[in-house]
Every structure is written in C-alpha cells, then in structure tokens.
Amino acid sequence: MSITDPVQLTADLIRCPSVTPNEGGALVLLEKLLSEAGFECTRVDRGGISNLFARWGNQRANKTFGFNGHTDVVPIGDENAWTQAPFGADIIDGVMYGRGATDMKSGVAAYVAAAIDFVQNTPPDGALILTITGDEEADALDGTTALLDYMAEAGEQMSVCLVGEPTCPNVMGEMMKIGRRGSMTAWFEVTGKQGHSAYPHRAKNPLPAMARLMDRLASHELDRGTDHFDASTLAIVTIDTGNPATNVIPAYCRAAVNIRYNDLHSGQSLTEWMQSQADKVSEEFEMPISMKVKVSGESFLTPPGALSNLVAKSVEAETGVKPEFSTSGGTSDARFVKDHCPVVEFGLVGKTMHQVDENVPIEQITQLKNIYTRILTDYFE
C-alpha cells in the first residue's frame, strides 16, 4: 500500500527557495514525484514563470477532480528577524518553520500526497488533474491563467476544482471559501497650477479638489452586503503631493483607493461610478482629473451545493468541526478557475502566512492530506 508522507514533502518543498517568480526546484521535485506515480506531466512555462500540469487517468473521463495551488512564496524580509532558517524546514515541538510552510507548500504537499496514494491504492473511475503554479504571489499573469489557457488548447477539462489555500482563521476545519470578493485599485491625479501660498489666487490648488473627491468616494455606501458577502468596502490608501515646502501650492495631487466588492458590483460598474464622481469634481473645481484602474479579480460565488457539501462533509468527518461557508479575505487563483469549472477552497489555518517565522503544526499537514483523501474517495464513489 503506497503511503506518501506529506510532512516530508512539505519540508522538501520549503527547502526549495522559490521566492516568486523563481521556481527554486519546487516544480522540478513535484514533476519527478508525480511522473513516477503515473501522472502525465507537462510544464506550462510562460513569461518567465514556471507552471506544472499533471493528469492521471483518461482525458475523456466522465468526471475529473482538480486541485490547484502554488509553490511560489513571498520574500522572507529581514532574515535576521527569523529565529529559524527561512528555508530550513526545521521542526521544533511538532511545528515546522519556513517560508511557505502555511502559504502554501503544505497545502500542495497534502493534495499531491493524497492524489498519489489515491490513484495507486484505489484507482478511480475518472481522472485527476493537478495544476501548480509559480506565479500566485506576484502579478498572477502567467500562472494559473497560463495553465487554464493550456488546458483549453489541449482539450483538458476539470469537472470541479479545489484550491488548497489556507482558509481557516484560527482552528483547523472552521472555514472554507465558496467565493471571493472582487478587488480593484484606482489611481487619481488632479492637475492644478503651482504658486506661492501667500498668493493663493495666483495658483490653482489641487488638494481641495482631491480632498472633495476622496471624501465623496469614501463616504458613499456601496451596499449593505448580500446573502453570501459582507458589505463592499472602499479604502483610501494614499494621498500625496510630493511637496516638502510649506510656502508652495503644488501643481499636482495624487491619490489611490482600493475597493473590495461583492457580487452586486463589477469592476466596470465601479469604474464608471468613480469616473462620474471624478468628472463632477473636475467640473466644480475647473481642474482636470485623470484616473487609472486595475481590476485584480472580479467577485464570484460557487453557490452552496454538491461540491461545497462534499468538502464540508469531509472536513467535519476528519476534524469534528463543521466549516463555515465564507467569501471573506483577499483574492486567490480561484478567481481564474471559476471561469473553467465550479471551485471552492479549503486549507490550513493561515495565521502565520507571510510573517516572519511562518510555521505549520505538522499534525495539520497530515490531517489535511486525510481530508483531501476523503474528498477524493467520496467524490469518485
């Protein structure tokens, strides 16, 4: 009976210094392991980013379960602030330390180990697809999107997909994601006329115009939430003139806002609303206002149903905790997968992700593998 140790695999992956966008040997390791287990592996590298596609079973299988995750990690920050080696995977008192321990090399290790043992011990009537990217923590332009583009071209199709990101705030099993809020950033620039602060009538001060615009945006109630989403939020994240002098009225003022929005909105609808407010302020103050927008991901929801119930049942069976269906948090690569097939997310407790001394209790890694194994068993039954 094949038994793949997810704890050892997590350690092996942490020791690969795959700080985004560097591959660091992580995908090479996984490709070798999966190939030896009978998976057909294809590197889907694009734009200098390394990605791995792996399939077990017939491409024309009547049902295909997919896992998605990433092996790239954020930078370690100040190495001297770490009490353990950032890429050492040291285990102290049952806790493994290292960058990516939580986000999300343990999640990848758990589902790779579950998938390998499952197909070798109880070959299912169907197929498994694993999509693993090296571009989730950065711009995500050539990661999961490249894998999905490859799948479309190659005729590959997942019936459903589980993303192994950390989803639990404090207790293993307490939360899974059935959707995510949308995320977008807008940058504004008001152009005035520089002048002496003692003679403001000879200048055109852009700051009052920017202050008016920011107030209108921030004080506007976008909504009060929906059945599955909290209320949308808009945060002013910077206002700047680059002006060190107190006797000079600057010519420019720049600001930016970040919006996290639910399924009542789209990036397009919010862009149009912000543009209308900017146009009104521009007219009131007789100053041009430019706006640039980047939509990082649209909101999405996988309505509660067969997939979410399958995952929730498996989580509760292994942990004794019934997970909450949530859409909270930031963005993940599920925002891309949702255009391909139904997708949910479940993974570890994420309290230490991106922190100095990022760590994971090793018992949680084994528990996560058991959860994923139960999901596969119940899905293919």
mmCIF file of N, CA, C and O in Angstrom, residues 28-86:
data_model
loop_
_atom_site.group_PDB
_atom_site.id
_atom_site.type_symbol
_atom_site.label_atom_id
_atom_site.label_comp_id
_atom_site.label_asym_id
_atom_site.label_seq_id
_atom_site.Cartn_x
_atom_site.Cartn_y
_atom_site.Cartn_z
ATOM 1 N N VAL A 28 10.251 21.122 -10.212
ATOM 2 C CA VAL A 28 11.076 20.003 -10.693
ATOM 3 C C VAL A 28 10.879 18.797 -9.779
ATOM 4 O O VAL A 28 10.694 17.653 -10.233
ATOM 5 N N LEU A 29 10.890 19.043 -8.483
ATOM 6 C CA LEU A 29 10.681 17.985 -7.498
ATOM 7 C C LEU A 29 9.306 17.335 -7.670
ATOM 8 O O LEU A 29 9.183 16.104 -7.695
ATOM 9 N N LEU A 30 8.277 18.159 -7.804
ATOM 10 C CA LEU A 30 6.917 17.637 -7.927
ATOM 11 C C LEU A 30 6.707 16.899 -9.239
ATOM 12 O O LEU A 30 6.023 15.863 -9.274
ATOM 13 N N GLU A 31 7.279 17.404 -10.308
ATOM 14 C CA GLU A 31 7.136 16.731 -11.598
ATOM 15 C C GLU A 31 7.738 15.328 -11.551
ATOM 16 O O GLU A 31 7.146 14.366 -12.059
ATOM 17 N N LYS A 32 8.898 15.199 -10.933
ATOM 18 C CA LYS A 32 9.546 13.893 -10.818
ATOM 19 C C LYS A 32 8.687 12.942 -9.984
ATOM 20 O O LYS A 32 8.454 11.783 -10.369
ATOM 21 N N LEU A 33 8.193 13.421 -8.862
ATOM 22 C CA LEU A 33 7.388 12.601 -7.964
ATOM 23 C C LEU A 33 6.097 12.144 -8.630
ATOM 24 O O LEU A 33 5.720 10.968 -8.562
ATOM 25 N N LEU A 34 5.421 13.069 -9.293
ATOM 26 C CA LEU A 34 4.149 12.734 -9.932
ATOM 27 C C LEU A 34 4.338 11.833 -11.150
ATOM 28 O O LEU A 34 3.537 10.922 -11.385
ATOM 29 N N SER A 35 5.375 12.086 -11.907
ATOM 30 C CA SER A 35 5.650 11.230 -13.072
ATOM 31 C C SER A 35 5.904 9.797 -12.647
ATOM 32 O O SER A 35 5.411 8.848 -13.274
ATOM 33 N N GLU A 36 6.672 9.622 -11.583
ATOM 34 C CA GLU A 36 6.959 8.281 -11.084
ATOM 35 C C GLU A 36 5.701 7.582 -10.579
ATOM 36 O O GLU A 36 5.629 6.348 -10.559
ATOM 37 N N ALA A 37 4.689 8.384 -10.200
ATOM 38 C CA ALA A 37 3.437 7.812 -9.696
ATOM 39 C C ALA A 37 2.417 7.568 -10.806
ATOM 40 O O ALA A 37 1.286 7.154 -10.528
ATOM 41 N N GLY A 38 2.809 7.824 -12.050
ATOM 42 C CA GLY A 38 1.925 7.531 -13.168
ATOM 43 C C GLY A 38 1.140 8.709 -13.701
ATOM 44 O O GLY A 38 0.272 8.545 -14.567
ATOM 45 N N PHE A 39 1.423 9.905 -13.214
ATOM 46 C CA PHE A 39 0.774 11.094 -13.747
ATOM 47 C C PHE A 39 1.490 11.547 -15.021
ATOM 48 O O PHE A 39 2.723 11.489 -15.110
ATOM 49 N N GLU A 40 0.711 11.994 -15.987
ATOM 50 C CA GLU A 40 1.276 12.583 -17.198
ATOM 51 C C GLU A 40 1.507 14.059 -16.934
ATOM 52 O O GLU A 40 0.555 14.810 -16.704
ATOM 53 N N CYS A 41 2.766 14.470 -16.934
ATOM 54 C CA CYS A 41 3.126 15.831 -16.535
ATOM 55 C C CYS A 41 3.563 16.679 -17.726
ATOM 56 O O CYS A 41 4.246 16.194 -18.625
ATOM 57 N N THR A 42 3.167 17.937 -17.693
ATOM 58 C CA THR A 42 3.544 18.888 -18.732
ATOM 59 C C THR A 42 3.922 20.209 -18.073
ATOM 60 O O THR A 42 3.147 20.750 -17.281
ATOM 61 N N ARG A 43 5.105 20.701 -18.380
ATOM 62 C CA ARG A 43 5.479 22.043 -17.913
ATOM 63 C C ARG A 43 4.805 23.062 -18.824
ATOM 64 O O ARG A 43 4.899 22.991 -20.049
ATOM 65 N N VAL A 44 4.150 24.016 -18.208
ATOM 66 C CA VAL A 44 3.436 25.053 -18.950
ATOM 67 C C VAL A 44 4.050 26.394 -18.565
ATOM 68 O O VAL A 44 3.443 27.216 -17.875
ATOM 69 N N ASP A 45 5.299 26.599 -18.966
ATOM 70 C CA ASP A 45 6.007 27.828 -18.624
ATOM 71 C C ASP A 45 5.635 28.955 -19.589
ATOM 72 O O ASP A 45 5.509 28.718 -20.800
ATOM 73 N N ARG A 46 5.462 30.139 -19.036
ATOM 74 C CA ARG A 46 5.095 31.283 -19.874
ATOM 75 C C ARG A 46 5.560 32.573 -19.200
ATOM 76 O O ARG A 46 5.419 32.735 -18.010
ATOM 77 N N GLY A 47 6.112 33.462 -20.006
ATOM 78 C CA GLY A 47 6.518 34.763 -19.486
ATOM 79 C C GLY A 47 7.547 34.685 -18.378
ATOM 80 O O GLY A 47 7.556 35.531 -17.473
ATOM 81 N N GLY A 48 8.413 33.677 -18.427
ATOM 82 C CA GLY A 48 9.420 33.519 -17.389
ATOM 83 C C GLY A 48 8.902 32.870 -16.123
ATOM 84 O O GLY A 48 9.633 32.773 -15.127
ATOM 85 N N ILE A 49 7.661 32.401 -16.140
ATOM 86 C CA ILE A 49 7.034 31.756 -14.982
ATOM 87 C C ILE A 49 6.945 30.256 -15.221
ATOM 88 O O ILE A 49 6.582 29.805 -16.304
ATOM 89 N N SER A 50 7.242 29.481 -14.183
ATOM 90 C CA SER A 50 7.179 28.027 -14.266
ATOM 91 C C SER A 50 5.849 27.531 -13.715
ATOM 92 O O SER A 50 5.411 27.955 -12.641
ATOM 93 N N ASN A 51 5.204 26.638 -14.456
ATOM 94 C CA ASN A 51 3.934 26.036 -14.050
ATOM 95 C C ASN A 51 3.949 24.555 -14.396
ATOM 96 O O ASN A 51 4.635 24.133 -15.326
ATOM 97 N N LEU A 52 3.145 23.780 -13.653
ATOM 98 C CA LEU A 52 3.104 22.334 -13.883
ATOM 99 C C LEU A 52 1.654 21.864 -13.994
ATOM 100 O O LEU A 52 0.822 22.176 -13.145
ATOM 101 N N PHE A 53 1.390 21.120 -15.068
ATOM 102 C CA PHE A 53 0.103 20.458 -15.269
ATOM 103 C C PHE A 53 0.333 18.958 -15.149
ATOM 104 O O PHE A 53 1.253 18.404 -15.772
ATOM 105 N N ALA A 54 -0.475 18.277 -14.339
ATOM 106 C CA ALA A 54 -0.326 16.828 -14.166
ATOM 107 C C ALA A 54 -1.704 16.173 -14.208
ATOM 108 O O ALA A 54 -2.631 16.631 -13.540
ATOM 109 N N ARG A 55 -1.820 15.121 -15.000
ATOM 110 C CA ARG A 55 -3.098 14.399 -15.086
ATOM 111 C C ARG A 55 -2.857 12.911 -14.897
ATOM 112 O O ARG A 55 -1.937 12.332 -15.461
ATOM 113 N N TRP A 56 -3.741 12.290 -14.116
ATOM 114 C CA TRP A 56 -3.814 10.839 -14.018
ATOM 115 C C TRP A 56 -5.175 10.426 -14.551
ATOM 116 O O TRP A 56 -6.206 10.980 -14.162
ATOM 117 N N GLY A 57 -5.194 9.444 -15.447
ATOM 118 C CA GLY A 57 -6.448 8.962 -15.995
ATOM 119 C C GLY A 57 -6.697 9.463 -17.401
ATOM 120 O O GLY A 57 -5.951 10.284 -17.951
ATOM 121 N N ASN A 58 -7.777 8.986 -17.975
ATOM 122 C CA ASN A 58 -8.110 9.280 -19.364
ATOM 123 C C ASN A 58 -8.583 10.712 -19.521
ATOM 124 O O ASN A 58 -9.371 11.221 -18.720
ATOM 125 N N GLN A 59 -8.102 11.372 -20.564
ATOM 126 C CA GLN A 59 -8.508 12.756 -20.841
ATOM 127 C C GLN A 59 -10.011 12.864 -21.080
ATOM 128 O O GLN A 59 -10.611 13.909 -20.810
ATOM 129 N N ARG A 60 -10.621 11.783 -21.546
ATOM 130 C CA ARG A 60 -12.053 11.804 -21.849
ATOM 131 C C ARG A 60 -12.878 11.157 -20.725
ATOM 132 O O ARG A 60 -13.999 10.685 -20.949
ATOM 133 N N ALA A 61 -12.324 11.152 -19.512
ATOM 134 C CA ALA A 61 -13.049 10.578 -18.373
ATOM 135 C C ALA A 61 -14.347 11.334 -18.136
ATOM 136 O O ALA A 61 -14.449 12.538 -18.397
ATOM 137 N N ASN A 62 -15.335 10.619 -17.636
ATOM 138 C CA ASN A 62 -16.644 11.243 -17.443
ATOM 139 C C ASN A 62 -16.658 12.221 -16.278
ATOM 140 O O ASN A 62 -17.537 13.067 -16.176
ATOM 141 N N LYS A 63 -15.695 12.105 -15.361
ATOM 142 C CA LYS A 63 -15.591 13.081 -14.272
ATOM 143 C C LYS A 63 -14.126 13.229 -13.883
ATOM 144 O O LYS A 63 -13.383 12.242 -13.803
ATOM 145 N N THR A 64 -13.722 14.459 -13.664
ATOM 146 C CA THR A 64 -12.328 14.760 -13.366
ATOM 147 C C THR A 64 -12.259 15.727 -12.192
ATOM 148 O O THR A 64 -12.829 16.824 -12.245
ATOM 149 N N PHE A 65 -11.580 15.311 -11.136
ATOM 150 C CA PHE A 65 -11.402 16.179 -9.974
ATOM 151 C C PHE A 65 -10.089 16.922 -10.105
ATOM 152 O O PHE A 65 -9.060 16.324 -10.444
ATOM 153 N N GLY A 66 -10.106 18.221 -9.835
ATOM 154 C CA GLY A 66 -8.901 19.030 -9.952
ATOM 155 C C GLY A 66 -8.469 19.651 -8.635
ATOM 156 O O GLY A 66 -9.298 19.997 -7.797
ATOM 157 N N PHE A 67 -7.166 19.763 -8.467
ATOM 158 C CA PHE A 67 -6.578 20.532 -7.363
ATOM 159 C C PHE A 67 -5.766 21.670 -7.968
ATOM 160 O O PHE A 67 -5.132 21.505 -9.022
ATOM 161 N N ASN A 68 -5.766 22.806 -7.294
ATOM 162 C CA ASN A 68 -4.963 23.945 -7.743
ATOM 163 C C ASN A 68 -4.198 24.521 -6.551
ATOM 164 O O ASN A 68 -4.711 24.558 -5.434
ATOM 165 N N GLY A 69 -2.968 24.976 -6.823
ATOM 166 C CA GLY A 69 -2.185 25.610 -5.771
ATOM 167 C C GLY A 69 -0.918 26.211 -6.335
ATOM 168 O O GLY A 69 -0.679 26.190 -7.542
ATOM 169 N N HIS A 70 -0.085 26.749 -5.447
ATOM 170 C CA HIS A 70 1.146 27.419 -5.906
ATOM 171 C C HIS A 70 2.316 27.066 -5.010
ATOM 172 O O HIS A 70 2.151 26.798 -3.811
ATOM 173 N N THR A 71 3.499 27.084 -5.610
ATOM 174 C CA THR A 71 4.722 26.826 -4.860
ATOM 175 C C THR A 71 5.569 28.082 -4.700
ATOM 176 O O THR A 71 6.577 28.053 -3.979
ATOM 177 N N ASP A 72 5.212 29.177 -5.348
ATOM 178 C CA ASP A 72 5.966 30.410 -5.136
ATOM 179 C C ASP A 72 5.597 31.006 -3.785
ATOM 180 O O ASP A 72 4.491 30.815 -3.279
ATOM 181 N N VAL A 73 6.549 31.698 -3.186
ATOM 182 C CA VAL A 73 6.355 32.288 -1.868
ATOM 183 C C VAL A 73 6.780 33.745 -1.891
ATOM 184 O O VAL A 73 7.515 34.183 -2.779
ATOM 185 N N VAL A 74 6.325 34.503 -0.893
ATOM 186 C CA VAL A 74 6.722 35.900 -0.778
ATOM 187 C C VAL A 74 8.149 35.972 -0.241
ATOM 188 O O VAL A 74 8.650 35.012 0.360
ATOM 189 N N PRO A 75 8.828 37.116 -0.412
ATOM 190 C CA PRO A 75 10.188 37.254 0.138
ATOM 191 C C PRO A 75 10.200 37.068 1.654
ATOM 192 O O PRO A 75 9.192 37.256 2.338
ATOM 193 N N ILE A 76 11.382 36.735 2.182
ATOM 194 C CA ILE A 76 11.490 36.432 3.609
ATOM 195 C C ILE A 76 11.556 37.693 4.467
ATOM 196 O O ILE A 76 11.340 37.623 5.679
ATOM 197 N N GLY A 77 11.838 38.857 3.865
ATOM 198 C CA GLY A 77 12.003 40.071 4.656
ATOM 199 C C GLY A 77 13.356 40.073 5.337
ATOM 200 O O GLY A 77 14.358 39.624 4.766
ATOM 201 N N ASP A 78 13.397 40.557 6.567
ATOM 202 C CA ASP A 78 14.649 40.634 7.318
ATOM 203 C C ASP A 78 15.018 39.240 7.839
ATOM 204 O O ASP A 78 14.404 38.737 8.778
ATOM 205 N N GLU A 79 16.030 38.654 7.241
ATOM 206 C CA GLU A 79 16.420 37.301 7.636
ATOM 207 C C GLU A 79 16.852 37.237 9.092
ATOM 208 O O GLU A 79 16.648 36.230 9.779
ATOM 209 N N ASN A 80 17.423 38.322 9.598
ATOM 210 C CA ASN A 80 17.885 38.339 10.980
ATOM 211 C C ASN A 80 16.724 38.299 11.978
ATOM 212 O O ASN A 80 16.928 37.995 13.161
ATOM 213 N N ALA A 81 15.530 38.635 11.503
ATOM 214 C CA ALA A 81 14.364 38.606 12.386
ATOM 215 C C ALA A 81 13.819 37.190 12.572
ATOM 216 O O ALA A 81 13.025 36.948 13.483
ATOM 217 N N TRP A 82 14.232 36.264 11.715
ATOM 218 C CA TRP A 82 13.774 34.881 11.819
ATOM 219 C C TRP A 82 14.544 34.168 12.933
ATOM 220 O O TRP A 82 15.766 34.312 13.047
ATOM 221 N N THR A 83 13.831 33.383 13.723
ATOM 222 C CA THR A 83 14.508 32.580 14.741
ATOM 223 C C THR A 83 14.932 31.222 14.189
ATOM 224 O O THR A 83 15.762 30.538 14.793
ATOM 225 N N GLN A 84 14.338 30.842 13.035
ATOM 226 C CA GLN A 84 14.701 29.604 12.350
ATOM 227 C C GLN A 84 15.044 29.938 10.906
ATOM 228 O O GLN A 84 14.611 30.966 10.374
ATOM 229 N N ALA A 85 15.814 29.080 10.263
ATOM 230 C CA ALA A 85 16.207 29.319 8.873
ATOM 231 C C ALA A 85 14.961 29.378 7.990
ATOM 232 O O ALA A 85 14.138 28.458 8.027
ATOM 233 N N PRO A 86 14.813 30.441 7.180
ATOM 234 C CA PRO A 86 13.599 30.604 6.365
ATOM 235 C C PRO A 86 13.350 29.458 5.392
ATOM 236 O O PRO A 86 12.196 29.174 5.057
#
